[in-house]
Short mmCIF file of C-alpha atoms in Angstrom, two decimals:
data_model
loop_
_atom_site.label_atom_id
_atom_site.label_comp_id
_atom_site.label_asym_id
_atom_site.label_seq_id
_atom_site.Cartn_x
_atom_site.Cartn_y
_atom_site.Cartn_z
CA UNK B 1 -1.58 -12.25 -25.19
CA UNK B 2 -0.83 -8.73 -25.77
CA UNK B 3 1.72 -8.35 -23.19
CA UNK B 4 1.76 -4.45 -22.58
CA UNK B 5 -2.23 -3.85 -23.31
CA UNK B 6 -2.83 -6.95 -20.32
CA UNK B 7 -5.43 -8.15 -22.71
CA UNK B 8 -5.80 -11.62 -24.49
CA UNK B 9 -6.46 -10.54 -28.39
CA UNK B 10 -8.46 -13.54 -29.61
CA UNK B 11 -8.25 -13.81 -33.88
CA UNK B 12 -10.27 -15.52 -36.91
CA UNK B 13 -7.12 -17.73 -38.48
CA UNK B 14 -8.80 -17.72 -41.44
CA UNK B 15 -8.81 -13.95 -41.97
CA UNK B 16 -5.08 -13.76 -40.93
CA UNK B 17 -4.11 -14.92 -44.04
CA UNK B 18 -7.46 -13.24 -46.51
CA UNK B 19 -8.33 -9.92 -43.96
CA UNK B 20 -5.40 -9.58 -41.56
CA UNK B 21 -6.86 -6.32 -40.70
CA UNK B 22 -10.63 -7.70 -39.88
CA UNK B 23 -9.15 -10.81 -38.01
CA UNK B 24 -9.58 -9.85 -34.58
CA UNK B 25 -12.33 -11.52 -32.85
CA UNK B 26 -12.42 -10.30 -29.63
CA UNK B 27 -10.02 -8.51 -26.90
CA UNK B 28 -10.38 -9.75 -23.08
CA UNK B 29 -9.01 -6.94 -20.35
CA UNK B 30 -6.93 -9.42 -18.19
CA UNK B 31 -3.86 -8.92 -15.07
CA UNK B 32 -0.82 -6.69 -15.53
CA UNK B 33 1.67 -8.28 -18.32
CA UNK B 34 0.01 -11.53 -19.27
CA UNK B 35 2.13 -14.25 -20.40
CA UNK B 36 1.07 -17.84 -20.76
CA UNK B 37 -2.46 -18.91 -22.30
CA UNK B 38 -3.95 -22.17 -21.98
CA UNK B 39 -7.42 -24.02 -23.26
CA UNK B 40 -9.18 -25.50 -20.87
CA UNK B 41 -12.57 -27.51 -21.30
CA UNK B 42 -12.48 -28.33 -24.81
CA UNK B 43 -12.14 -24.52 -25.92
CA UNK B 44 -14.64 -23.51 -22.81
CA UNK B 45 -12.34 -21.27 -21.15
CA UNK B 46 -9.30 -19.93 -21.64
CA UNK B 47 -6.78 -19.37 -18.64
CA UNK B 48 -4.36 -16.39 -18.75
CA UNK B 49 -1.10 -16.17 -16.39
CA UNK B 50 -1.02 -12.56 -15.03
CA UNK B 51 2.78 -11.75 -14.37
CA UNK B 52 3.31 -8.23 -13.40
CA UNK B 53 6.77 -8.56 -15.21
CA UNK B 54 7.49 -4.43 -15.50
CA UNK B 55 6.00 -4.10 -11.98
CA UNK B 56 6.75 -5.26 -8.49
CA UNK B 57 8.46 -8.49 -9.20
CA UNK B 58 8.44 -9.86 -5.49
CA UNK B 59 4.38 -9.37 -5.66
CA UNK B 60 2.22 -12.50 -6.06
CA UNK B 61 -0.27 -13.06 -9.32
CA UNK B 62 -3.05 -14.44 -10.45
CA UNK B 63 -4.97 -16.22 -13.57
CA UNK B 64 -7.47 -15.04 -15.16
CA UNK B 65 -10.17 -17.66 -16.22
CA UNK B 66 -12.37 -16.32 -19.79
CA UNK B 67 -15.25 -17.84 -21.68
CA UNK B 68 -14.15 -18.34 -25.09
CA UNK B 69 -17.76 -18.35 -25.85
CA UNK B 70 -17.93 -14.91 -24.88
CA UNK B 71 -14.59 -13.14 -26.55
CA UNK B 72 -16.68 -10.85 -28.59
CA UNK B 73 -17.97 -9.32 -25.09
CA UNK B 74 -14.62 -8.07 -24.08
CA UNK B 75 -14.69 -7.58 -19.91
CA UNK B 76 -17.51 -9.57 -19.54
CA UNK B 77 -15.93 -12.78 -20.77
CA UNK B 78 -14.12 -12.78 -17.70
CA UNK B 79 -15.29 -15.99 -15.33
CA UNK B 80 -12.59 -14.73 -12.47
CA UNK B 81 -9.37 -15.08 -11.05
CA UNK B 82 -7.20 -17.50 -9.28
CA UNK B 83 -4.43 -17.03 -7.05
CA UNK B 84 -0.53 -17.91 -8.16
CA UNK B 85 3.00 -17.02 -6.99
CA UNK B 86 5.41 -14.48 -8.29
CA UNK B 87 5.61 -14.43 -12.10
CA UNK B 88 3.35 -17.14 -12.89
CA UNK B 89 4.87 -17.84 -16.39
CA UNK B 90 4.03 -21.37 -18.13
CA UNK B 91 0.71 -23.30 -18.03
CA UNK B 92 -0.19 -27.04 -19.66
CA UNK B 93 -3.27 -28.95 -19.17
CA UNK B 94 -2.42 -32.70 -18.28
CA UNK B 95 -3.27 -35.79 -21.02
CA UNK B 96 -6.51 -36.26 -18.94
CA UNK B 97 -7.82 -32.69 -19.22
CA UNK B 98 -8.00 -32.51 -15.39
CA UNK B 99 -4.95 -30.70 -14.29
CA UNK B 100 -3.26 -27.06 -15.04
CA UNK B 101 0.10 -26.69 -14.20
CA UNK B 102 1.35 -23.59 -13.49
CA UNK B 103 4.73 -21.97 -13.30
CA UNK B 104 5.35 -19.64 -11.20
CA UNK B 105 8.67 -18.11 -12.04
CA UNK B 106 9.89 -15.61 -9.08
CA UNK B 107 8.58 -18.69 -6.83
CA UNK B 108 10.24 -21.21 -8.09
CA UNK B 109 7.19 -23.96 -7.90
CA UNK B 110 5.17 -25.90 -9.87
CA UNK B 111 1.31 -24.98 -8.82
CA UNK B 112 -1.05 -28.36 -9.78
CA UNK B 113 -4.51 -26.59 -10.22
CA UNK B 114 -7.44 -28.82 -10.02
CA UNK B 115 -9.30 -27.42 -13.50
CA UNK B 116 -12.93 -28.53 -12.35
CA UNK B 117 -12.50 -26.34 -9.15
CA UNK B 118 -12.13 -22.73 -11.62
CA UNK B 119 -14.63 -20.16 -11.46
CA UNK B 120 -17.73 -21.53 -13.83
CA UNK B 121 -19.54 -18.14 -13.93
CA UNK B 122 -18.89 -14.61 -13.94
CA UNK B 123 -17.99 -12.87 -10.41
CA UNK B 124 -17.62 -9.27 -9.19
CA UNK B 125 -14.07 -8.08 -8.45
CA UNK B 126 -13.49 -6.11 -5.61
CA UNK B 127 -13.04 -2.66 -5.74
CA UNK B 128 -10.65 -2.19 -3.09
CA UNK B 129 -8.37 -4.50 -0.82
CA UNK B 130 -9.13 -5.09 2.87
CA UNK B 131 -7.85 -7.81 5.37
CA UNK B 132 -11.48 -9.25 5.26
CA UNK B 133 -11.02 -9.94 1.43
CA UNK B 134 -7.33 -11.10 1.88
CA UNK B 135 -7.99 -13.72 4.06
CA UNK B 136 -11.08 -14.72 2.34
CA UNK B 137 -8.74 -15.32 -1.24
CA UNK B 138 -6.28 -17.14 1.84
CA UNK B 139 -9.43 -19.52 2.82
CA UNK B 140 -10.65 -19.68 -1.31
CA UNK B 141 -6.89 -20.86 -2.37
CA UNK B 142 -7.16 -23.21 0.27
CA UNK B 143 -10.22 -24.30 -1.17
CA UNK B 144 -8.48 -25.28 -4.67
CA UNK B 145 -5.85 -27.10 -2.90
CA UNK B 146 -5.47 -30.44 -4.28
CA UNK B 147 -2.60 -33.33 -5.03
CA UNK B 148 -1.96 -35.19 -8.56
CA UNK B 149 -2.84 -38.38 -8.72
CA UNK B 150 0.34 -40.03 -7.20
CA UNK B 151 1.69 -37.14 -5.13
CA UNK B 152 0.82 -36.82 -1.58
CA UNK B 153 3.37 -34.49 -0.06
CA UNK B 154 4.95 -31.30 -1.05
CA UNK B 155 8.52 -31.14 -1.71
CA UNK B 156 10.63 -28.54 -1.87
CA UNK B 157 10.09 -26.24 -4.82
CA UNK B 158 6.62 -27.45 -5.40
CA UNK B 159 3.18 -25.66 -4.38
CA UNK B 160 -0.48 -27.51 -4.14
CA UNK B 161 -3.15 -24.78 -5.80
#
């Protein structure tokens, strides 16, 4: 990720080494100060933690979820976003390819993100915030809510996305 841009920079490997300056592939506006990257789907979609490091550090986050397939389009590789806590920092995609986990940071918890239940397809973001909106992303988290296989409470430090 290109930290200060917030974009994900996307490169040809192969020109690194022959045409470093012809490697880039694509560049993906994404949240303020992105941080962790992960591949999701077999190279699908790409999931980018949004941390807002050099802003308001107390402020919660979000992902944002990119077709891979569409890199080359800039903006509209962009799927959508996903909630997260303060400074969501780390993400790793379980052995079974059905899990994200997210760290958020400034939270202190572990987020366990059902990856079937992120945006498939392209949706509008909203131009401006309104208690209407905010409690529909309250109801949509909600909706993503889900437990590993094995864990059926939340503990202490731990969040269910």
């Amino acid at each position: 990720s290109a930290r200060t841009d917030n974009a994900l920079l996307a490169f040809d490997t192969r020109r690194l080494l022959t045409e470093p300056s012809r490697a880039l592939i694509g560049r993906v506006p994404v949240g303020d100060a992105p941080v962790g990257v992960a591949v999701l789907d077999g190279g699908a979609r790409i999931a980018v933690t949004n941390s807002n490091r050099f802003g308001d550090s107390n402020a919660t986050q979000n992902l944002t979820i990119i077709d891979a397939q569409k890199i080359a389009s800039g903006a509209a590789a962009v799927l959508g976003t996903v909630p997260a806590g303060v400074f969501p920092r780390e993400l790793r995609v379980t052995e079974d390819q059905k899990t994200l986990l997210l760290t958020n940071f400034g939270s202190k918890n572990l987020a366990v993100i059902d990856i079937a239940r992120l945006p498939l397809e392209r949706r509008e973001r909203c131009a401006t915030f309104s208690p209407v909106r905010a409690n529909r992303r309250k109801r949509a988290l909600s909706d993503l809510m889900t437990s590993a296989p094995g864990t059926a409470r939340r503990g202490r430090g731990s969040s269910l996305v």
